[in-house]
Amino acid sequence: MSGAAATGVELSAHLERDGFTLDVELAVADGEVVAVLGPNGAGKSTLLGVLSGLLRPDSGRLRVAGRTLLDTATGEFVPAHRRGVGLLAQEPLLFPHLSALANVAFGPRAHGVPRGAAEERAGGLLADVGVTELAARRPAQLSGGQQQRVALARALAPRPGLLLLDEPLAALDVDATPAMRTLLRRVIADAKQTALLVTHDALDALVLADRVIVLDRGRIVEQGPAREVLARPRSAFSARIAGLDLVPGTVDGAGLRTADGVELHGHAVEVERGEAAVAVFPPSAVSVHATRPEGSPRNVFRVRVAALEPRGETVRLRATAPAGGPEWVDGLAADVTPTAVADLAIEPGHELWFAVKATEVAVHGRHA
């Protein structure tokens, strides 16, 4: 499959509607995946509307894959159906009267690709998303996960300069979500597809995105590499959703090996040995000890306490690396009771041991 043209996306937009103001400037490099996070009402849907052509800003400019799609200074405005911008939304929105193959071939056909070539491209994409055997079925004959796979193929079929992913996993059941997340990561990476992902899920951002931007009240308030933003959140919203501990590395058996050679035991989620990955576990799964714990198989890290954050009935301990310790320890967190804080006399600067059972650690592939 062909990727996007080598110019990425450049957007500057100012829009005022019903008391809400969107004022953003962003750039997405060719082949880059950027996750957009933010609370309800932050402007995520408005941003997608501007990019897709469904909303015309009061002032601004948009270039995608070398084409100017919007320039209010010159009056240029390319309508949605001619933009070369693809969309994968929460709901598949497939044409009910068309087969899976015909749904995927529809976009290329609408852009003038001959039927035979369009169906050949559609067949290749259905193979890429793992549903070749379902090509002749109509949407009503497919499960929700199967429909979303076909919808992904359809979004990629016209070879868009930009793919908009609007919470594409939100409507899937818990069993279908991990497989679809892995599929999205692989297919988008293989296509070198430039994409913007709107999500409320920190794991989606970690697995799928190179970079994260956080919107609040129509403005970008935080941005940077996905792991950096979620490990060291600087906005209230990113702090709330970054309720996960995460350690980067590569898949090693069922677990993960960090860049400095430390092994973390866990359960791998549809990944292969040597693949770039992140080990993820909740702070509530971390136990805290004054001395190195022994006993059942665990992952054990020596840490220095950076901060104590009261959270109602618990206290969140924020860790940093002790002298000579690995950088990946920075930002790890553990939730403990106030009694535990008192019993261990925990204060900032103290060195402790964090431990987490292998059964609590999930290893997911991540966007390389």
Short mmCIF file of C-alpha atoms in Angstrom, two decimals:
data_model
loop_
_atom_site.label_atom_id
_atom_site.label_comp_id
_atom_site.label_asym_id
_atom_site.label_seq_id
_atom_site.Cartn_x
_atom_site.Cartn_y
_atom_site.Cartn_z
CA MET A 1 0.00 0.00 0.00
CA SER A 2 1.15 3.47 -0.72
CA GLY A 3 1.62 5.89 2.17
CA ALA A 4 0.89 9.60 2.33
CA ALA A 5 2.87 12.11 0.33
CA ALA A 6 6.04 13.33 1.97
CA THR A 7 4.76 16.63 3.30
CA GLY A 8 2.46 15.67 6.16
CA VAL A 9 -0.09 18.10 7.56
CA GLU A 10 0.12 21.78 8.47
CA LEU A 11 -2.86 23.48 10.11
CA SER A 12 -3.48 26.91 11.53
CA ALA A 13 -7.11 27.56 12.42
CA HIS A 14 -9.24 30.00 14.38
CA LEU A 15 -12.97 29.34 14.66
CA GLU A 16 -15.69 30.81 16.87
CA ARG A 17 -19.06 29.07 17.23
CA ASP A 18 -21.74 29.51 19.89
CA GLY A 19 -19.39 30.89 22.51
CA PHE A 20 -16.64 28.33 21.83
CA THR A 21 -13.28 29.27 20.30
CA LEU A 22 -10.89 26.88 18.59
CA ASP A 23 -7.43 28.38 18.14
CA VAL A 24 -4.78 25.83 17.14
CA GLU A 25 -1.60 25.43 15.19
CA LEU A 26 -0.29 21.95 14.59
CA ALA A 27 1.95 20.01 12.25
CA VAL A 28 1.96 16.27 11.64
CA ALA A 29 5.01 14.85 9.89
CA ASP A 30 4.72 12.46 6.98
CA GLY A 31 3.94 9.00 8.38
CA GLU A 32 3.49 10.29 11.93
CA VAL A 33 0.56 9.33 14.16
CA VAL A 34 -0.54 12.03 16.60
CA ALA A 35 -3.04 11.32 19.36
CA VAL A 36 -5.41 14.12 20.40
CA LEU A 37 -6.58 13.94 23.99
CA GLY A 38 -8.80 16.28 25.94
CA PRO A 39 -11.89 16.50 28.14
CA ASN A 40 -15.40 16.69 26.71
CA GLY A 41 -15.90 20.07 25.10
CA ALA A 42 -12.17 20.64 24.54
CA GLY A 43 -12.58 21.00 20.79
CA LYS A 44 -11.55 17.58 19.49
CA SER A 45 -14.64 17.16 17.29
CA THR A 46 -14.33 20.74 16.07
CA LEU A 47 -10.70 20.09 15.10
CA LEU A 48 -11.74 17.00 13.14
CA GLY A 49 -14.47 19.01 11.46
CA VAL A 50 -11.97 21.60 10.26
CA LEU A 51 -9.56 18.95 8.99
CA SER A 52 -12.27 16.96 7.22
CA GLY A 53 -13.90 19.98 5.61
CA LEU A 54 -17.18 19.79 7.50
CA LEU A 55 -16.40 23.08 9.26
CA ARG A 56 -14.97 26.24 7.72
CA PRO A 57 -12.86 28.26 10.18
CA ASP A 58 -13.08 32.04 10.45
CA SER A 59 -9.40 32.26 9.59
CA GLY A 60 -6.70 29.74 8.88
CA ARG A 61 -4.79 27.57 6.45
CA LEU A 62 -4.55 23.81 5.93
CA ARG A 63 -2.15 21.82 3.77
CA VAL A 64 -2.29 18.01 3.52
CA ALA A 65 0.13 15.93 1.46
CA GLY A 66 1.35 18.95 -0.47
CA ARG A 67 -2.12 20.31 -1.29
CA THR A 68 -3.67 23.48 0.06
CA LEU A 69 -7.14 22.47 1.23
CA LEU A 70 -8.02 25.67 3.02
CA ASP A 71 -6.75 29.23 2.94
CA THR A 72 -9.12 31.90 4.19
CA ALA A 73 -6.76 34.63 2.94
CA THR A 74 -7.35 33.56 -0.68
CA GLY A 75 -10.83 32.09 -0.26
CA GLU A 76 -9.64 28.61 -1.17
CA PHE A 77 -11.74 25.82 0.35
CA VAL A 78 -11.70 22.22 -0.88
CA PRO A 79 -14.94 20.42 0.07
CA ALA A 80 -14.87 17.27 2.18
CA HIS A 81 -15.39 14.78 -0.65
CA ARG A 82 -12.38 16.11 -2.59
CA ARG A 83 -9.90 16.46 0.28
CA GLY A 84 -8.25 13.06 0.27
CA VAL A 85 -8.84 12.82 4.02
CA GLY A 86 -9.99 9.43 5.33
CA LEU A 87 -12.07 8.77 8.45
CA LEU A 88 -12.41 5.78 10.75
CA ALA A 89 -15.05 6.54 13.38
CA GLN A 90 -16.52 4.73 16.39
CA GLU A 91 -19.20 3.17 14.19
CA PRO A 92 -18.16 1.45 10.94
CA LEU A 93 -20.81 3.28 8.87
CA LEU A 94 -20.54 0.74 6.04
CA PHE A 95 -22.99 0.83 3.14
CA PRO A 96 -25.52 -1.86 4.15
CA HIS A 97 -26.41 -2.84 0.58
CA LEU A 98 -22.79 -3.45 -0.53
CA SER A 99 -20.49 -6.39 0.15
CA ALA A 100 -17.32 -5.88 2.18
CA LEU A 101 -15.30 -5.86 -1.04
CA ALA A 102 -17.59 -3.30 -2.68
CA ASN A 103 -17.52 -1.11 0.43
CA VAL A 104 -13.72 -0.98 0.31
CA ALA A 105 -13.61 -0.47 -3.46
CA PHE A 106 -16.12 2.40 -3.28
CA GLY A 107 -13.56 5.10 -2.43
CA PRO A 108 -11.10 4.31 -5.24
CA ARG A 109 -14.02 3.98 -7.70
CA ALA A 110 -15.30 7.41 -6.63
CA HIS A 111 -11.85 8.79 -7.43
CA GLY A 112 -11.89 7.38 -10.95
CA VAL A 113 -10.00 4.13 -10.44
CA PRO A 114 -11.29 1.45 -12.87
CA ARG A 115 -13.43 -1.28 -11.32
CA GLY A 116 -10.89 -4.06 -11.74
CA ALA A 117 -8.05 -2.05 -10.20
CA ALA A 118 -10.29 -0.81 -7.37
CA GLU A 119 -11.42 -4.32 -6.49
CA GLU A 120 -7.83 -5.58 -6.63
CA ARG A 121 -6.79 -2.85 -4.20
CA ALA A 122 -9.80 -3.63 -1.99
CA GLY A 123 -8.94 -7.32 -1.95
CA GLY A 124 -5.38 -6.54 -0.85
CA LEU A 125 -6.61 -4.32 1.96
CA LEU A 126 -9.11 -6.92 3.16
CA ALA A 127 -6.19 -9.34 3.32
CA ASP A 128 -4.16 -6.77 5.28
CA VAL A 129 -6.92 -6.50 7.90
CA GLY A 130 -7.47 -10.26 8.03
CA VAL A 131 -10.96 -10.64 6.57
CA THR A 132 -10.37 -11.91 3.02
CA GLU A 133 -12.87 -14.73 3.52
CA LEU A 134 -15.61 -12.19 4.32
CA ALA A 135 -15.28 -10.21 1.07
CA ALA A 136 -18.68 -11.26 -0.29
CA ARG A 137 -20.62 -10.64 2.92
CA ARG A 138 -22.75 -7.58 3.62
CA PRO A 139 -22.32 -5.63 6.89
CA ALA A 140 -25.36 -7.27 8.54
CA GLN A 141 -23.55 -10.62 8.21
CA LEU A 142 -20.43 -9.37 10.05
CA SER A 143 -19.65 -8.96 13.74
CA GLY A 144 -18.85 -5.53 15.15
CA GLY A 145 -15.13 -6.25 15.13
CA GLN A 146 -15.28 -7.55 11.55
CA GLN A 147 -17.19 -4.47 10.42
CA GLN A 148 -14.55 -2.22 11.97
CA ARG A 149 -11.80 -4.11 10.14
CA VAL A 150 -13.64 -3.57 6.86
CA ALA A 151 -14.13 0.10 7.78
CA LEU A 152 -10.38 0.46 8.34
CA ALA A 153 -9.70 -1.05 4.91
CA ARG A 154 -12.26 1.30 3.37
CA ALA A 155 -10.67 4.35 5.04
CA LEU A 156 -7.26 3.40 3.63
CA ALA A 157 -8.44 2.41 0.15
CA PRO A 158 -8.39 5.92 -1.41
CA ARG A 159 -4.81 6.30 -0.07
CA PRO A 160 -5.60 9.42 1.95
CA GLY A 161 -3.01 12.05 2.69
CA LEU A 162 -4.43 12.12 6.24
CA LEU A 163 -6.39 9.48 8.14
CA LEU A 164 -8.64 10.70 10.96
CA LEU A 165 -9.25 8.11 13.67
CA ASP A 166 -12.21 9.24 15.79
CA GLU A 167 -12.20 6.90 18.82
CA PRO A 168 -12.20 3.87 16.51
CA LEU A 169 -12.12 1.35 19.38
CA ALA A 170 -14.76 2.93 21.61
CA ALA A 171 -17.71 0.89 20.31
CA LEU A 172 -15.95 -2.49 20.33
CA ASP A 173 -16.46 -5.04 23.08
CA VAL A 174 -13.61 -5.80 25.46
CA ASP A 175 -12.66 -9.02 23.65
CA ALA A 176 -12.33 -7.38 20.21
CA THR A 177 -10.48 -4.25 21.33
CA PRO A 178 -6.91 -5.62 21.85
CA ALA A 179 -6.86 -7.36 18.45
CA MET A 180 -8.18 -4.27 16.67
CA ARG A 181 -5.67 -2.02 18.45
CA THR A 182 -2.82 -4.30 17.36
CA LEU A 183 -4.20 -4.39 13.83
CA LEU A 184 -4.43 -0.59 13.64
CA ARG A 185 -0.84 -0.24 14.78
CA ARG A 186 0.47 -2.73 12.23
CA VAL A 187 -1.58 -1.58 9.24
CA ILE A 188 -0.94 2.13 9.80
CA ALA A 189 2.78 1.53 10.28
CA ASP A 190 3.00 -0.69 7.19
CA ALA A 191 1.23 1.96 5.09
CA LYS A 192 3.40 4.75 6.56
CA GLN A 193 0.06 6.49 7.00
CA THR A 194 -0.12 10.01 8.41
CA ALA A 195 -2.89 9.96 11.01
CA LEU A 196 -4.61 11.94 13.74
CA LEU A 197 -6.15 9.82 16.52
CA VAL A 198 -8.81 11.19 18.86
CA THR A 199 -9.12 9.01 21.96
CA HIS A 200 -9.92 9.04 25.67
CA ASP A 201 -7.80 5.94 26.27
CA ALA A 202 -4.18 6.36 27.39
CA LEU A 203 -3.38 2.87 26.12
CA ASP A 204 -4.54 3.79 22.60
CA ALA A 205 -2.16 6.76 22.65
CA LEU A 206 0.74 4.67 23.94
CA VAL A 207 0.27 1.83 21.49
CA LEU A 208 -0.71 3.76 18.37
CA ALA A 209 0.79 7.25 18.54
CA ASP A 210 4.23 8.77 18.16
CA ARG A 211 3.16 12.00 19.77
CA VAL A 212 0.33 13.35 21.93
CA ILE A 213 -1.33 16.74 22.00
CA VAL A 214 -3.76 17.71 24.74
CA LEU A 215 -6.60 20.12 23.90
CA ASP A 216 -8.43 22.15 26.50
CA ARG A 217 -10.94 24.92 25.76
CA GLY A 218 -9.97 24.93 22.12
CA ARG A 219 -6.23 25.32 22.64
CA ILE A 220 -3.26 22.97 22.77
CA VAL A 221 -2.08 22.99 26.39
CA GLU A 222 0.41 20.14 26.27
CA GLN A 223 2.26 18.11 23.65
CA GLY A 224 5.20 15.78 23.24
CA PRO A 225 6.15 12.12 22.80
CA ALA A 226 3.32 9.86 23.98
CA ARG A 227 5.21 8.20 26.83
CA GLU A 228 6.66 11.50 28.04
CA VAL A 229 3.29 13.27 28.20
CA LEU A 230 1.55 10.38 29.94
CA ALA A 231 4.42 9.62 32.32
CA ARG A 232 4.90 13.28 33.29
CA PRO A 233 1.52 14.93 32.74
CA ARG A 234 1.44 18.70 32.99
CA SER A 235 -2.31 19.26 32.59
CA ALA A 236 -5.14 18.15 34.85
CA PHE A 237 -6.72 16.07 32.10
CA SER A 238 -3.61 14.17 31.07
CA ALA A 239 -2.89 13.51 34.75
CA ARG A 240 -6.36 11.95 35.13
CA ILE A 241 -6.14 9.68 32.11
CA ALA A 242 -2.51 8.73 32.65
CA GLY A 243 -3.61 6.35 35.38
CA LEU A 244 -1.14 3.72 34.23
CA ASP A 245 2.44 2.82 34.98
CA LEU A 246 4.37 2.07 31.82
CA VAL A 247 7.84 0.86 30.98
CA PRO A 248 9.19 0.87 27.38
CA GLY A 249 11.34 -1.86 25.88
CA THR A 250 11.11 -4.85 23.55
CA VAL A 251 9.13 -8.07 23.79
CA ASP A 252 11.09 -10.92 25.36
CA GLY A 253 9.04 -14.10 25.70
CA ALA A 254 5.85 -13.28 27.58
CA GLY A 255 7.43 -10.19 29.11
CA LEU A 256 9.54 -7.19 28.26
CA ARG A 257 13.22 -6.30 28.31
CA THR A 258 14.19 -2.66 28.87
CA ALA A 259 16.95 -0.89 26.95
CA ASP A 260 19.31 -1.43 29.91
CA GLY A 261 18.59 -5.17 30.02
CA VAL A 262 16.09 -5.40 32.90
CA GLU A 263 13.45 -8.12 32.43
CA LEU A 264 9.82 -7.51 33.38
CA HIS A 265 7.58 -10.54 33.60
CA GLY A 266 4.00 -10.21 32.34
CA HIS A 267 1.55 -11.43 29.74
CA ALA A 268 2.08 -10.37 26.13
CA VAL A 269 -0.92 -9.13 24.11
CA GLU A 270 -0.56 -10.18 20.45
CA VAL A 271 3.11 -9.21 20.10
CA GLU A 272 6.22 -10.93 18.79
CA ARG A 273 9.68 -11.34 20.32
CA GLY A 274 11.91 -8.34 19.61
CA GLU A 275 8.99 -6.03 18.84
CA ALA A 276 8.93 -2.52 20.35
CA ALA A 277 6.54 -2.66 23.29
CA VAL A 278 5.40 -1.10 26.53
CA ALA A 279 4.67 -2.92 29.80
CA VAL A 280 1.57 -1.46 31.45
CA PHE A 281 0.15 -1.90 34.96
CA PRO A 282 -2.02 0.19 37.31
CA PRO A 283 -0.49 1.95 40.33
CA SER A 284 -2.98 0.05 42.50
CA ALA A 285 -1.16 -3.18 41.58
CA VAL A 286 2.14 -1.95 43.01
CA SER A 287 3.14 -2.92 46.54
CA VAL A 288 5.69 -0.86 48.44
CA HIS A 289 8.45 -2.25 50.70
CA ALA A 290 11.26 -0.84 52.83
CA THR A 291 13.53 -3.77 51.89
CA ARG A 292 13.68 -5.92 48.77
CA PRO A 293 10.71 -8.35 48.90
CA GLU A 294 11.05 -12.08 48.35
CA GLY A 295 8.43 -14.72 47.59
CA SER A 296 6.09 -15.20 44.63
CA PRO A 297 7.32 -14.17 41.16
CA ARG A 298 7.36 -10.41 40.99
CA ASN A 299 8.88 -7.49 39.20
CA VAL A 300 10.88 -5.48 41.71
CA PHE A 301 12.30 -1.98 41.23
CA ARG A 302 14.35 0.20 43.55
CA VAL A 303 12.98 3.77 43.50
CA ARG A 304 13.32 7.12 45.19
CA VAL A 305 10.12 8.85 46.30
CA ALA A 306 9.64 12.11 44.39
CA ALA A 307 6.26 13.16 45.75
CA LEU A 308 3.24 12.06 47.79
CA GLU A 309 -0.18 12.91 46.37
CA PRO A 310 -3.22 12.44 48.67
CA ARG A 311 -6.13 10.91 46.70
CA GLY A 312 -9.01 10.46 49.10
CA GLU A 313 -8.57 7.06 50.74
CA THR A 314 -5.18 6.43 49.14
CA VAL A 315 -1.88 8.21 48.65
CA ARG A 316 -0.11 8.07 45.28
CA LEU A 317 3.66 7.78 45.53
CA ARG A 318 5.46 9.26 42.53
CA ALA A 319 8.87 7.72 41.95
CA THR A 320 12.10 8.83 40.37
CA ALA A 321 15.25 6.85 39.70
CA PRO A 322 17.70 6.53 42.59
CA ALA A 323 21.35 7.43 42.00
CA GLY A 324 22.61 5.29 39.14
CA GLY A 325 19.14 3.82 38.54
CA PRO A 326 17.42 3.43 35.15
CA GLU A 327 15.58 6.39 33.63
CA TRP A 328 12.43 4.31 32.98
CA VAL A 329 11.72 4.31 36.71
CA ASP A 330 10.95 8.04 36.53
CA GLY A 331 7.21 8.63 36.69
CA LEU A 332 6.23 5.21 38.05
CA ALA A 333 3.52 5.41 40.70
CA ALA A 334 2.12 3.28 43.51
CA ASP A 335 -1.18 3.73 45.36
CA VAL A 336 -0.93 2.95 49.08
CA THR A 337 -2.97 3.60 52.18
CA PRO A 338 -2.20 6.47 54.57
CA THR A 339 -1.46 3.79 57.17
CA ALA A 340 1.26 2.33 54.95
CA VAL A 341 2.77 5.78 54.50
CA ALA A 342 2.89 6.21 58.27
CA ASP A 343 4.17 2.67 58.98
CA LEU A 344 7.01 3.04 56.48
CA ALA A 345 7.62 6.69 57.41
CA ILE A 346 7.59 7.55 53.72
CA GLU A 347 8.83 11.00 52.75
CA PRO A 348 10.13 12.53 49.53
CA GLY A 349 13.71 11.47 48.99
CA HIS A 350 13.34 8.08 50.70
CA GLU A 351 14.42 5.01 48.75
CA LEU A 352 11.96 2.11 48.64
CA TRP A 353 11.14 -1.00 46.61
CA PHE A 354 8.19 -1.20 44.27
CA ALA A 355 6.93 -4.69 43.42
CA VAL A 356 4.23 -5.84 40.99
CA LYS A 357 3.12 -9.38 40.22
CA ALA A 358 3.61 -10.64 36.68
CA THR A 359 -0.13 -11.35 36.43
CA GLU A 360 -0.78 -7.59 36.71
CA VAL A 361 1.57 -6.60 33.87
CA ALA A 362 0.31 -6.49 30.25
CA VAL A 363 2.83 -6.12 27.42
CA HIS A 364 1.50 -4.31 24.35
CA GLY A 365 3.24 -3.53 21.09
CA ARG A 366 3.75 0.18 20.51
CA HIS A 367 4.06 2.43 17.49
CA ALA A 368 7.77 2.35 16.61
#
